[in-house]
Each structure stands twice: as C-alpha cells, then as structure tokens.
Amino acid sequence: MSGLWKNYWANSMNTLPRYTQYIKQNGVKSYLSSLFRLSDAKVGTLVGKDRLGNQYFENCDEVLGKHRWMVPPAGTGKGRFEASAVPPEWHAWMHHMSDAPGHQVEKAFKPFYALSKMKNATGSENYYSPPNFILNDKFKKSVAGGFEVWTPKGTKSGEGSSSP
C-alpha cells in the first residue's frame, strides 16, 4: 500500500517523464493513438483481459485512484466507450472491492436466469421504444371510424341512462 502513495505529488504534476517512458516502450504511433482514444498515455503491467476484449492494467507508482485502468478494444473510438461494458468481476477489481483480478474470481454461483450483458442502445438505432409510443416506427394510429362506446352486458344502448 505504501507504493500507492509513493511520489504522489510528483506523478500528479510531472507527466512529461511518464509520456517519454510510454513513447520509449510503445512508440509514437501507439502514444498518439492512446492520447486520442483515452485522453492519456500510461505505462503499467497487464493484469488481465476480459471476454469483451478490454485490457486491464495496474501501476502502483501512479496517483492513488488512477493506478488501475482499462483500455477498451481497438474498435472503440473516443467517446464511444461505456462504463457498462466492464464485467462485474473486473468492476470489483477496478474499484478496490476485491484485490483478486477478474480472471481469478471464481463464479461460485451462477443463476440459471442470468443473461449475458447487453450493450446500452440508448442513442443508437436499436433503442427500445414502447409499441404505443408515437415516435415508434410501428406505431398504429387509432381506427379511422373513431372509438366504440362501451355498454355493459344485458343493457341496450339507450337503457340505464339517467338523462332528464
């Protein structure tokens, strides 16, 4: 734990040596790609990879709270990644609920009704809208003839009205 506090102020303000180290290890092209996709370029040890292709890294010399991070798969552009794409076992590791990385977590109980996580479709063409929502493509307007008046069983349409 003491390694997390090591050089706290130096690492939070001194990014030039960190970027230089990243360029030495990975090259300029990877550095620019990382800056574009993640708005940062960090060096760390690869802890694991999940089934969605996300890579998880850790560097205890980084600032506390920023020493664990995730790199999304290459197809995800800047601003297109969602936090809901992180599996629960890796979420626990990223947020220090568990010290065991996601690939080491044993799934002791997996309910039969558990489904795989679906991507959040809000703002895309596949968003959900209720069938009777006016902006739904399959929305059907009411019948052209209007509405039918409801009459209780056993009464005729004119009976039972209390008109004077």
GROMACS .gro file of N, CA and C in nm:
model
  492
    1MET      N    1   0.082  -0.120   0.000
    1MET     CA    2   0.000   0.000   0.000
    1MET      C    3   0.086   0.125   0.000
    2SER      N    4   0.205   0.117   0.057
    2SER     CA    5   0.291   0.236   0.061
    2SER      C    6   0.336   0.276  -0.079
    3GLY      N    7   0.341   0.179  -0.172
    3GLY     CA    8   0.379   0.211  -0.309
    3GLY      C    9   0.278   0.300  -0.379
    4LEU      N   10   0.152   0.295  -0.331
    4LEU     CA   11   0.049   0.379  -0.392
    4LEU      C   12   0.070   0.526  -0.361
    5TRP      N   13   0.123   0.556  -0.242
    5TRP     CA   14   0.145   0.694  -0.203
    5TRP      C   15   0.281   0.747  -0.249
    6LYS      N   16   0.364   0.657  -0.299
    6LYS     CA   17   0.499   0.695  -0.339
    6LYS      C   18   0.493   0.797  -0.452
    7ASN      N   19   0.563   0.906  -0.435
    7ASN     CA   20   0.570   1.013  -0.535
    7ASN      C   21   0.432   1.063  -0.578
    8TYR      N   22   0.342   1.080  -0.483
    8TYR     CA   23   0.205   1.122  -0.516
    8TYR      C   24   0.205   1.255  -0.591
    9TRP      N   25   0.270   1.355  -0.535
    9TRP     CA   26   0.268   1.487  -0.599
    9TRP      C   27   0.352   1.489  -0.726
   10ALA      N   28   0.460   1.416  -0.728
   10ALA     CA   29   0.545   1.415  -0.847
   10ALA      C   30   0.472   1.353  -0.965
   11ASN      N   31   0.400   1.246  -0.943
   11ASN     CA   32   0.328   1.181  -1.052
   11ASN      C   33   0.206   1.258  -1.097
   12SER      N   34   0.144   1.332  -1.006
   12SER     CA   35   0.023   1.403  -1.045
   12SER      C   36   0.055   1.524  -1.131
   13MET      N   37   0.173   1.583  -1.115
   13MET     CA   38   0.205   1.702  -1.193
   13MET      C   39   0.311   1.678  -1.300
   14ASN      N   40   0.388   1.573  -1.287
   14ASN     CA   41   0.501   1.551  -1.375
   14ASN      C   42   0.466   1.447  -1.480
   15THR      N   43   0.397   1.486  -1.585
   15THR     CA   44   0.354   1.389  -1.685
   15THR      C   45   0.453   1.372  -1.798
   16LEU      N   46   0.543   1.467  -1.817
   16LEU     CA   47   0.639   1.457  -1.928
   16LEU      C   48   0.727   1.332  -1.918
   17PRO      N   49   0.785   1.300  -1.801
   17PRO     CA   50   0.863   1.175  -1.793
   17PRO      C   51   0.777   1.050  -1.819
   18ARG      N   52   0.655   1.054  -1.775
   18ARG     CA   53   0.565   0.940  -1.796
   18ARG      C   54   0.537   0.921  -1.944
   19TYR      N   55   0.510   1.030  -2.015
   19TYR     CA   56   0.484   1.021  -2.159
   19TYR      C   57   0.610   0.977  -2.234
   20THR      N   58   0.725   1.025  -2.190
   20THR     CA   59   0.851   0.984  -2.253
   20THR      C   60   0.873   0.834  -2.236
   21GLN      N   61   0.845   0.784  -2.118
   21GLN     CA   62   0.859   0.640  -2.093
   21GLN      C   63   0.763   0.561  -2.181
   22TYR      N   64   0.641   0.611  -2.198
   22TYR     CA   65   0.543   0.543  -2.282
   22TYR      C   66   0.591   0.537  -2.426
   23ILE      N   67   0.645   0.648  -2.476
   23ILE     CA   68   0.694   0.652  -2.615
   23ILE      C   69   0.811   0.556  -2.633
   24LYS      N   70   0.900   0.548  -2.534
   24LYS     CA   71   1.014   0.456  -2.543
   24LYS      C   72   0.967   0.310  -2.550
   25GLN      N   73   0.865   0.276  -2.473
   25GLN     CA   74   0.819   0.137  -2.468
   25GLN      C   75   0.729   0.100  -2.585
   26ASN      N   76   0.642   0.193  -2.628
   26ASN     CA   77   0.538   0.157  -2.725
   26ASN      C   78   0.547   0.227  -2.860
   27GLY      N   79   0.623   0.334  -2.869
   27GLY     CA   80   0.635   0.405  -2.996
   27GLY      C   81   0.542   0.525  -3.005
   28VAL      N   82   0.571   0.612  -3.101
   28VAL     CA   83   0.497   0.737  -3.117
   28VAL      C   84   0.355   0.710  -3.166
   29LYS      N   85   0.339   0.616  -3.259
   29LYS     CA   86   0.206   0.587  -3.314
   29LYS      C   87   0.111   0.538  -3.204
   30SER      N   88   0.159   0.448  -3.120
   30SER     CA   89   0.077   0.398  -3.010
   30SER      C   90   0.047   0.508  -2.909
   31TYR      N   91   0.145   0.596  -2.888
   31TYR     CA   92   0.127   0.709  -2.796
   31TYR      C   93   0.016   0.801  -2.845
   32LEU      N   94   0.019   0.839  -2.971
   32LEU     CA   95  -0.083   0.927  -3.027
   32LEU      C   96  -0.220   0.860  -3.029
   33SER      N   97  -0.222   0.731  -3.059
   33SER     CA   98  -0.347   0.656  -3.057
   33SER      C   99  -0.406   0.653  -2.917
   34SER      N  100  -0.322   0.631  -2.817
   34SER     CA  101  -0.368   0.628  -2.678
   34SER      C  102  -0.419   0.764  -2.634
   35LEU      N  103  -0.350   0.869  -2.673
   35LEU     CA  104  -0.397   1.004  -2.638
   35LEU      C  105  -0.531   1.034  -2.703
   36PHE      N  106  -0.550   0.991  -2.826
   36PHE     CA  107  -0.677   1.016  -2.895
   36PHE      C  108  -0.791   0.936  -2.834
   37ARG      N  109  -0.767   0.808  -2.807
   37ARG     CA  110  -0.875   0.720  -2.759
   37ARG      C  111  -0.904   0.737  -2.611
   38LEU      N  112  -0.799   0.754  -2.528
   38LEU     CA  113  -0.817   0.754  -2.383
   38LEU      C  114  -0.789   0.889  -2.317
   39SER      N  115  -0.742   0.985  -2.394
   39SER     CA  116  -0.702   1.116  -2.342
   39SER      C  117  -0.588   1.106  -2.242
   40ASP      N  118  -0.514   0.998  -2.245
   40ASP     CA  119  -0.399   0.979  -2.157
   40ASP      C  120  -0.314   0.865  -2.212
   41ALA      N  121  -0.189   0.862  -2.169
   41ALA     CA  122  -0.099   0.753  -2.207
   41ALA      C  123  -0.028   0.707  -2.080
   42LYS      N  124  -0.055   0.586  -2.037
   42LYS     CA  125   0.003   0.534  -1.914
   42LYS      C  126   0.080   0.408  -1.942
   43VAL      N  127   0.179   0.383  -1.857
   43VAL     CA  128   0.258   0.260  -1.864
   43VAL      C  129   0.227   0.179  -1.740
   44GLY      N  130   0.201   0.050  -1.758
   44GLY     CA  131   0.172  -0.036  -1.645
   44GLY      C  132   0.181  -0.182  -1.685
   45THR      N  133   0.160  -0.267  -1.587
   45THR     CA  134   0.164  -0.411  -1.615
   45THR      C  135   0.024  -0.459  -1.649
   46LEU      N  136   0.016  -0.543  -1.750
   46LEU     CA  137  -0.111  -0.602  -1.792
   46LEU      C  138  -0.153  -0.705  -1.687
   47VAL      N  139  -0.268  -0.681  -1.626
   47VAL     CA  140  -0.318  -0.772  -1.523
   47VAL      C  141  -0.405  -0.880  -1.584
   48GLY      N  142  -0.482  -0.844  -1.685
   48GLY     CA  143  -0.568  -0.943  -1.747
   48GLY      C  144  -0.652  -0.884  -1.859
   49LYS      N  145  -0.728  -0.972  -1.921
   49LYS     CA  146  -0.814  -0.934  -2.033
   49LYS      C  147  -0.947  -1.005  -2.015
   50ASP      N  148  -1.057  -0.935  -2.042
   50ASP     CA  149  -1.188  -0.998  -2.026
   50ASP      C  150  -1.241  -1.051  -2.158
   51ARG      N  151  -1.361  -1.111  -2.153
   51ARG     CA  152  -1.420  -1.175  -2.271
   51ARG      C  153  -1.462  -1.074  -2.378
   52LEU      N  154  -1.473  -0.945  -2.341
   52LEU     CA  155  -1.511  -0.842  -2.437
   52LEU      C  156  -1.391  -0.778  -2.506
   53GLY      N  157  -1.271  -0.815  -2.465
   53GLY     CA  158  -1.150  -0.762  -2.526
   53GLY      C  159  -1.089  -0.645  -2.450
   54ASN      N  160  -1.147  -0.605  -2.339
   54ASN     CA  161  -1.091  -0.497  -2.257
   54ASN      C  162  -0.965  -0.547  -2.188
   55GLN      N  163  -0.862  -0.462  -2.184
   55GLN     CA  164  -0.737  -0.497  -2.116
   55GLN      C  165  -0.727  -0.413  -1.989
   56TYR      N  166  -0.683  -0.476  -1.880
   56TYR     CA  167  -0.676  -0.411  -1.750
   56TYR      C  168  -0.531  -0.400  -1.706
   57PHE      N  169  -0.492  -0.280  -1.663
   57PHE     CA  170  -0.354  -0.251  -1.627
   57PHE      C  171  -0.348  -0.197  -1.484
   58GLU      N  172  -0.227  -0.208  -1.426
   58GLU     CA  173  -0.203  -0.153  -1.293
   58GLU      C  174  -0.060  -0.101  -1.286
   59ASN      N  175  -0.043   0.015  -1.222
   59ASN     CA  176   0.087   0.073  -1.196
   59ASN      C  177   0.079   0.140  -1.061
   60CYS      N  178   0.141   0.082  -0.960
   60CYS     CA  179   0.130   0.134  -0.823
   60CYS      C  180   0.206   0.264  -0.802
   61ASP      N  181   0.287   0.307  -0.899
   61ASP     CA  182   0.357   0.434  -0.889
   61ASP      C  183   0.269   0.551  -0.936
   62GLU      N  184   0.155   0.521  -0.992
   62GLU     CA  185   0.062   0.626  -1.036
   62GLU      C  186  -0.010   0.686  -0.916
   63VAL      N  187  -0.085   0.790  -0.942
   63VAL     CA  188  -0.163   0.857  -0.839
   63VAL      C  189  -0.269   0.761  -0.784
   64LEU      N  190  -0.291   0.765  -0.655
   64LEU     CA  191  -0.391   0.680  -0.592
   64LEU      C  192  -0.528   0.708  -0.654
   65GLY      N  193  -0.595   0.604  -0.695
   65GLY     CA  194  -0.724   0.617  -0.761
   65GLY      C  195  -0.713   0.615  -0.912
   66LYS      N  196  -0.592   0.636  -0.963
   66LYS     CA  197  -0.571   0.631  -1.108
   66LYS      C  198  -0.466   0.526  -1.144
   67HIS      N  199  -0.436   0.440  -1.051
   67HIS     CA  200  -0.331   0.341  -1.074
   67HIS      C  201  -0.385   0.212  -1.135
   68ARG      N  202  -0.516   0.197  -1.146
   68ARG     CA  203  -0.576   0.085  -1.218
   68ARG      C  204  -0.662   0.144  -1.329
   69TRP      N  205  -0.644   0.092  -1.448
   69TRP     CA  206  -0.722   0.144  -1.560
   69TRP      C  207  -0.748   0.036  -1.662
   70MET      N  208  -0.838   0.067  -1.752
   70MET     CA  209  -0.881  -0.027  -1.853
   70MET      C  210  -0.863   0.037  -1.991
   71VAL      N  211  -0.819  -0.043  -2.087
   71VAL     CA  212  -0.807   0.001  -2.225
   71VAL      C  213  -0.909  -0.078  -2.307
   72PRO      N  214  -1.005  -0.007  -2.369
   72PRO     CA  215  -1.107  -0.078  -2.447
   72PRO      C  216  -1.048  -0.138  -2.574
   73PRO      N  217  -1.121  -0.226  -2.641
   73PRO     CA  218  -1.071  -0.284  -2.766
   73PRO      C  219  -1.048  -0.177  -2.872
   74ALA      N  220  -0.969  -0.211  -2.972
   74ALA     CA  221  -0.926  -0.113  -3.072
   74ALA      C  222  -1.041  -0.054  -3.153
   75GLY      N  223  -1.151  -0.124  -3.169
   75GLY     CA  224  -1.261  -0.073  -3.250
   75GLY      C  225  -1.341   0.039  -3.185
   76THR      N  226  -1.317   0.064  -3.057
   76THR     CA  227  -1.393   0.167  -2.988
   76THR      C  228  -1.323   0.300  -3.002
   77GLY      N  229  -1.390   0.397  -3.057
   77GLY     CA  230  -1.331   0.529  -3.075
   77GLY      C  231  -1.346   0.615  -2.951
   78LYS      N  232  -1.293   0.737  -2.958
   78LYS     CA  233  -1.301   0.829  -2.845
   78LYS      C  234  -1.446   0.864  -2.817
   79GLY      N  235  -1.483   0.855  -2.691
   79GLY     CA  236  -1.617   0.891  -2.650
   79GLY      C  237  -1.722   0.785  -2.677
   80ARG      N  238  -1.685   0.672  -2.731
   80ARG     CA  239  -1.783   0.568  -2.762
   80ARG      C  240  -1.783   0.455  -2.660
   81PHE      N  241  -1.698   0.461  -2.561
   81PHE     CA  242  -1.692   0.354  -2.463
   81PHE      C  243  -1.786   0.383  -2.348
   82GLU      N  244  -1.849   0.278  -2.298
   82GLU     CA  245  -1.942   0.291  -2.187
   82GLU      C  246  -1.890   0.216  -2.066
   83ALA      N  247  -1.919   0.268  -1.951
   83ALA     CA  248  -1.879   0.202  -1.827
   83ALA      C  249  -1.955   0.071  -1.808
   84SER      N  250  -2.071   0.059  -1.869
   84SER     CA  251  -2.148  -0.065  -1.854
   84SER      C  252  -2.086  -0.181  -1.929
   85ALA      N  253  -1.981  -0.156  -2.006
   85ALA     CA  254  -1.914  -0.263  -2.080
   85ALA      C  255  -1.808  -0.334  -1.995
   86VAL      N  256  -1.793  -0.294  -1.870
   86VAL     CA  257  -1.699  -0.360  -1.780
   86VAL      C  258  -1.773  -0.470  -1.704
   87PRO      N  259  -1.728  -0.596  -1.714
   87PRO     CA  260  -1.795  -0.705  -1.642
   87PRO      C  261  -1.787  -0.686  -1.490
   88PRO      N  262  -1.881  -0.742  -1.415
   88PRO     CA  263  -1.885  -0.721  -1.270
   88PRO      C  264  -1.758  -0.763  -1.197
   89GLU      N  265  -1.698  -0.875  -1.239
   89GLU     CA  266  -1.578  -0.920  -1.167
   89GLU      C  267  -1.462  -0.823  -1.187
   90TRP      N  268  -1.451  -0.761  -1.304
   90TRP     CA  269  -1.346  -0.662  -1.327
   90TRP      C  270  -1.383  -0.528  -1.265
   91HIS      N  271  -1.510  -0.497  -1.257
   91HIS     CA  272  -1.554  -0.374  -1.191
   91HIS      C  273  -1.512  -0.377  -1.044
   92ALA      N  274  -1.528  -0.492  -0.980
   92ALA     CA  275  -1.489  -0.506  -0.840
   92ALA      C  276  -1.339  -0.482  -0.823
   93TRP      N  277  -1.258  -0.531  -0.914
   93TRP     CA  278  -1.113  -0.510  -0.905
   93TRP      C  279  -1.077  -0.364  -0.931
   94MET      N  280  -1.139  -0.303  -1.031
   94MET     CA  281  -1.108  -0.163  -1.066
   94MET      C  282  -1.141  -0.067  -0.951
   95HIS      N  283  -1.247  -0.096  -0.877
   95HIS     CA  284  -1.292  -0.006  -0.771
   95HIS      C  285  -1.253  -0.055  -0.632
   96HIS      N  286  -1.155  -0.143  -0.624
   96HIS     CA  287  -1.096  -0.191  -0.498
   96HIS      C  288  -1.196  -0.259  -0.406
   97MET      N  289  -1.298  -0.321  -0.463
   97MET     CA  290  -1.388  -0.404  -0.382
   97MET      C  291  -1.326  -0.541  -0.362
   98SER      N  292  -1.235  -0.577  -0.452
   98SER     CA  293  -1.167  -0.705  -0.446
   98SER      C  294  -1.024  -0.686  -0.495
   99ASP      N  295  -0.931  -0.753  -0.430
   99ASP     CA  296  -0.792  -0.746  -0.475
   99ASP      C  297  -0.762  -0.850  -0.581
  100ALA      N  298  -0.851  -0.946  -0.596
  100ALA     CA  299  -0.831  -1.051  -0.697
  100ALA      C  300  -0.877  -0.998  -0.832
  101PRO      N  301  -0.791  -1.006  -0.934
  101PRO     CA  302  -0.832  -0.964  -1.068
  101PRO      C  303  -0.949  -1.048  -1.118
  102GLY      N  304  -1.019  -0.996  -1.215
  102GLY     CA  305  -1.141  -1.059  -1.264
  102GLY      C  306  -1.124  -1.201  -1.314
  103HIS      N  307  -1.009  -1.233  -1.375
  103HIS     CA  308  -0.992  -1.368  -1.428
  103HIS      C  309  -0.965  -1.469  -1.317
  104GLN      N  310  -0.934  -1.423  -1.195
  104GLN     CA  311  -0.911  -1.514  -1.083
  104GLN      C  312  -1.036  -1.535  -0.998
  105VAL      N  313  -1.135  -1.452  -1.021
  105VAL     CA  314  -1.257  -1.462  -0.941
  105VAL      C  315  -1.334  -1.587  -0.982
  106GLU      N  316  -1.364  -1.670  -0.885
  106GLU     CA  317  -1.441  -1.791  -0.913
  106GLU      C  318  -1.589  -1.757  -0.906
  107LYS      N  319  -1.661  -1.802  -1.002
  107LYS     CA  320  -1.805  -1.781  -1.001
  107LYS      C  321  -1.868  -1.898  -0.926
  108ALA      N  322  -1.886  -1.877  -0.797
  108ALA     CA  323  -1.937  -1.984  -0.711
  108ALA      C  324  -2.081  -2.019  -0.746
  109PHE      N  325  -2.159  -1.919  -0.778
  109PHE     CA  326  -2.300  -1.943  -0.807
  109PHE      C  327  -2.340  -1.858  -0.925
  110LYS      N  328  -2.383  -1.923  -1.029
  110LYS     CA  329  -2.434  -1.851  -1.145
  110LYS      C  330  -2.579  -1.893  -1.164
  111PRO      N  331  -2.673  -1.803  -1.139
  111PRO     CA  332  -2.814  -1.840  -1.151
  111PRO      C  333  -2.851  -1.877  -1.293
  112PHE      N  334  -2.947  -1.966  -1.306
  112PHE     CA  335  -2.989  -2.012  -1.439
  112PHE      C  336  -3.052  -1.901  -1.520
  113TYR      N  337  -3.103  -1.799  -1.454
  113TYR     CA  338  -3.170  -1.691  -1.525
  113TYR      C  339  -3.074  -1.578  -1.564
  114ALA      N  340  -2.948  -1.589  -1.527
  114ALA     CA  341  -2.853  -1.484  -1.559
  114ALA      C  342  -2.825  -1.482  -1.709
  115LEU      N  343  -2.840  -1.366  -1.767
  115LEU     CA  344  -2.814  -1.348  -1.910
  115LEU      C  345  -2.684  -1.273  -1.928
  116SER      N  346  -2.630  -1.283  -2.047
  116SER     CA  347  -2.511  -1.204  -2.074
  116SER      C  348  -2.552  -1.059  -2.087
  117LYS      N  349  -2.461  -0.971  -2.052
  117LYS     CA  350  -2.490  -0.829  -2.054
  117LYS      C  351  -2.509  -0.780  -2.196
  118MET      N  352  -2.608  -0.695  -2.215
  118MET     CA  353  -2.632  -0.636  -2.346
  118MET      C  354  -2.580  -0.493  -2.346
  119LYS      N  355  -2.534  -0.448  -2.459
  119LYS     CA  356  -2.484  -0.312  -2.472
  119LYS      C  357  -2.600  -0.214  -2.459
  120ASN      N  358  -2.575  -0.103  -2.394
  120ASN     CA  359  -2.676   0.001  -2.379
  120ASN      C  360  -2.701   0.064  -2.516
  121ALA      N  361  -2.823   0.056  -2.565
  121ALA     CA  362  -2.854   0.102  -2.701
  121ALA      C  363  -2.911   0.243  -2.705
  122THR      N  364  -2.908   0.314  -2.594
  122THR     CA  365  -2.961   0.449  -2.591
  122THR      C  366  -2.886   0.537  -2.691
  123GLY      N  367  -2.959   0.609  -2.772
  123GLY     CA  368  -2.898   0.699  -2.869
  123GLY      C  369  -2.859   0.632  -2.999
  124SER      N  370  -2.882   0.504  -3.012
  124SER     CA  371  -2.849   0.434  -3.136
  124SER      C  372  -2.979   0.395  -3.207
  125GLU      N  373  -2.965   0.329  -3.319
  125GLU     CA  374  -3.082   0.288  -3.395
  125GLU      C  375  -3.158   0.174  -3.327
  126ASN      N  376  -3.094   0.103  -3.237
  126ASN     CA  377  -3.155  -0.013  -3.173
  126ASN      C  378  -3.218   0.018  -3.038
  127TYR      N  379  -3.247   0.145  -3.010
  127TYR     CA  380  -3.303   0.179  -2.881
  127TYR      C  381  -3.444   0.122  -2.866
  128TYR      N  382  -3.486   0.105  -2.742
  128TYR     CA  383  -3.619   0.049  -2.717
  128TYR      C  384  -3.720   0.163  -2.708
  129SER      N  385  -3.833   0.144  -2.773
  129SER     CA  386  -3.946   0.235  -2.755
  129SER      C  387  -4.072   0.150  -2.746
  130PRO      N  388  -4.161   0.185  -2.655
  130PRO     CA  389  -4.283   0.105  -2.637
  130PRO      C  390  -4.366   0.101  -2.765
  131PRO      N  391  -4.445  -0.004  -2.785
  131PRO     CA  392  -4.522  -0.018  -2.908
  131PRO      C  393  -4.623   0.094  -2.931
  132ASN      N  394  -4.676   0.154  -2.826
  132ASN     CA  395  -4.775   0.260  -2.843
  132ASN      C  396  -4.714   0.399  -2.837
  133PHE      N  397  -4.583   0.408  -2.847
  133PHE     CA  398  -4.514   0.537  -2.845
  133PHE      C  399  -4.526   0.601  -2.982
  134ILE      N  400  -4.561   0.727  -2.987
  134ILE     CA  401  -4.591   0.793  -3.114
  134ILE      C  402  -4.470   0.801  -3.207
  135LEU      N  403  -4.349   0.801  -3.153
  135LEU     CA  404  -4.229   0.808  -3.237
  135LEU      C  405  -4.178   0.670  -3.278
  136ASN      N  406  -4.246   0.565  -3.236
  136ASN     CA  407  -4.210   0.430  -3.276
  136ASN      C  408  -4.248   0.409  -3.423
  137ASP      N  409  -4.161   0.343  -3.499
  137ASP     CA  410  -4.188   0.318  -3.641
  137ASP      C  411  -4.311   0.231  -3.661
  138LYS      N  412  -4.340   0.144  -3.566
  138LYS     CA  413  -4.452   0.051  -3.579
  138LYS      C  414  -4.579   0.105  -3.513
  139PHE      N  415  -4.581   0.232  -3.479
  139PHE     CA  416  -4.697   0.292  -3.413
  139PHE      C  417  -4.816   0.290  -3.508
  140LYS      N  418  -4.930   0.243  -3.459
  140LYS     CA  419  -5.053   0.238  -3.540
  140LYS      C  420  -5.150   0.341  -3.485
  141LYS      N  421  -5.198   0.424  -3.574
  141LYS     CA  422  -5.295   0.524  -3.532
  141LYS      C  423  -5.428   0.456  -3.504
  142SER      N  424  -5.515   0.525  -3.432
  142SER     CA  425  -5.645   0.466  -3.397
  142SER      C  426  -5.728   0.444  -3.523
  143VAL      N  427  -5.830   0.364  -3.510
  143VAL     CA  428  -5.916   0.328  -3.623
  143VAL      C  429  -5.979   0.455  -3.680
  144ALA      N  430  -5.992   0.461  -3.811
  144ALA     CA  431  -6.044   0.581  -3.877
  144ALA      C  432  -6.186   0.613  -3.836
  145GLY      N  433  -6.266   0.513  -3.802
  145GLY     CA  434  -6.406   0.535  -3.766
  145GLY      C  435  -6.424   0.593  -3.627
  146GLY      N  436  -6.324   0.602  -3.549
  146GLY     CA  437  -6.337   0.655  -3.414
  146GLY      C  438  -6.337   0.544  -3.311
  147PHE      N  439  -6.398   0.571  -3.197
  147PHE     CA  440  -6.400   0.476  -3.087
  147PHE      C  441  -6.538   0.415  -3.072
  148GLU      N  442  -6.544   0.297  -3.015
  148GLU     CA  443  -6.671   0.233  -2.986
  148GLU      C  444  -6.709   0.263  -2.841
  149VAL      N  445  -6.837   0.290  -2.820
  149VAL     CA  446  -6.885   0.319  -2.685
  149VAL      C  447  -6.907   0.187  -2.613
  150TRP      N  448  -6.864   0.179  -2.492
  150TRP     CA  449  -6.880   0.057  -2.414
  150TRP      C  450  -7.018   0.054  -2.351
  151THR      N  451  -7.083  -0.060  -2.364
  151THR     CA  452  -7.213  -0.079  -2.298
  151THR      C  453  -7.205  -0.205  -2.215
  152PRO      N  454  -7.251  -0.199  -2.092
  152PRO     CA  455  -7.246  -0.317  -2.007
  152PRO      C  456  -7.335  -0.428  -2.061
  153LYS      N  457  -7.302  -0.552  -2.027
  153LYS     CA  458  -7.381  -0.667  -2.073
  153LYS      C  459  -7.523  -0.659  -2.016
  154GLY      N  460  -7.621  -0.698  -2.096
  154GLY     CA  461  -7.759  -0.703  -2.051
  154GLY      C  462  -7.833  -0.572  -2.064
  155THR      N  463  -7.767  -0.470  -2.110
  155THR     CA  464  -7.837  -0.343  -2.130
  155THR      C  465  -7.829  -0.306  -2.276
  156LYS      N  466  -7.927  -0.235  -2.320
  156LYS     CA  467  -7.925  -0.184  -2.457
  156LYS      C  468  -7.861  -0.047  -2.455
  157SER      N  469  -7.826   0.002  -2.569
  157SER     CA  470  -7.751   0.127  -2.575
  157SER      C  471  -7.826   0.245  -2.516
  158GLY      N  472  -7.958   0.243  -2.513
  158GLY     CA  473  -8.032   0.357  -2.461
  158GLY      C  474  -8.075   0.340  -2.317
  159GLU      N  475  -8.073   0.219  -2.264
  159GLU     CA  476  -8.122   0.193  -2.129
  159GLU      C  477  -8.022   0.236  -2.023
  160GLY      N  478  -8.073   0.263  -1.909
  160GLY     CA  479  -7.988   0.290  -1.795
  160GLY      C  480  -7.929   0.429  -1.792
  161SER      N  481  -7.958   0.509  -1.889
  161SER     CA  482  -7.903   0.644  -1.887
  161SER      C  483  -7.991   0.730  -1.799
  162SER      N  484  -7.934   0.816  -1.727
  162SER     CA  485  -8.010   0.900  -1.635
  162SER      C  486  -8.027   1.040  -1.692
  163SER      N  487  -8.063   1.046  -1.818
  163SER     CA  488  -8.083   1.178  -1.879
  163SER      C  489  -8.223   1.227  -1.849
  164PRO      N  490  -8.247   1.355  -1.819
  164PRO     CA  491  -8.379   1.406  -1.783
  164PRO      C  492  -8.474   1.416  -1.898
   0.00000   0.00000   0.00000
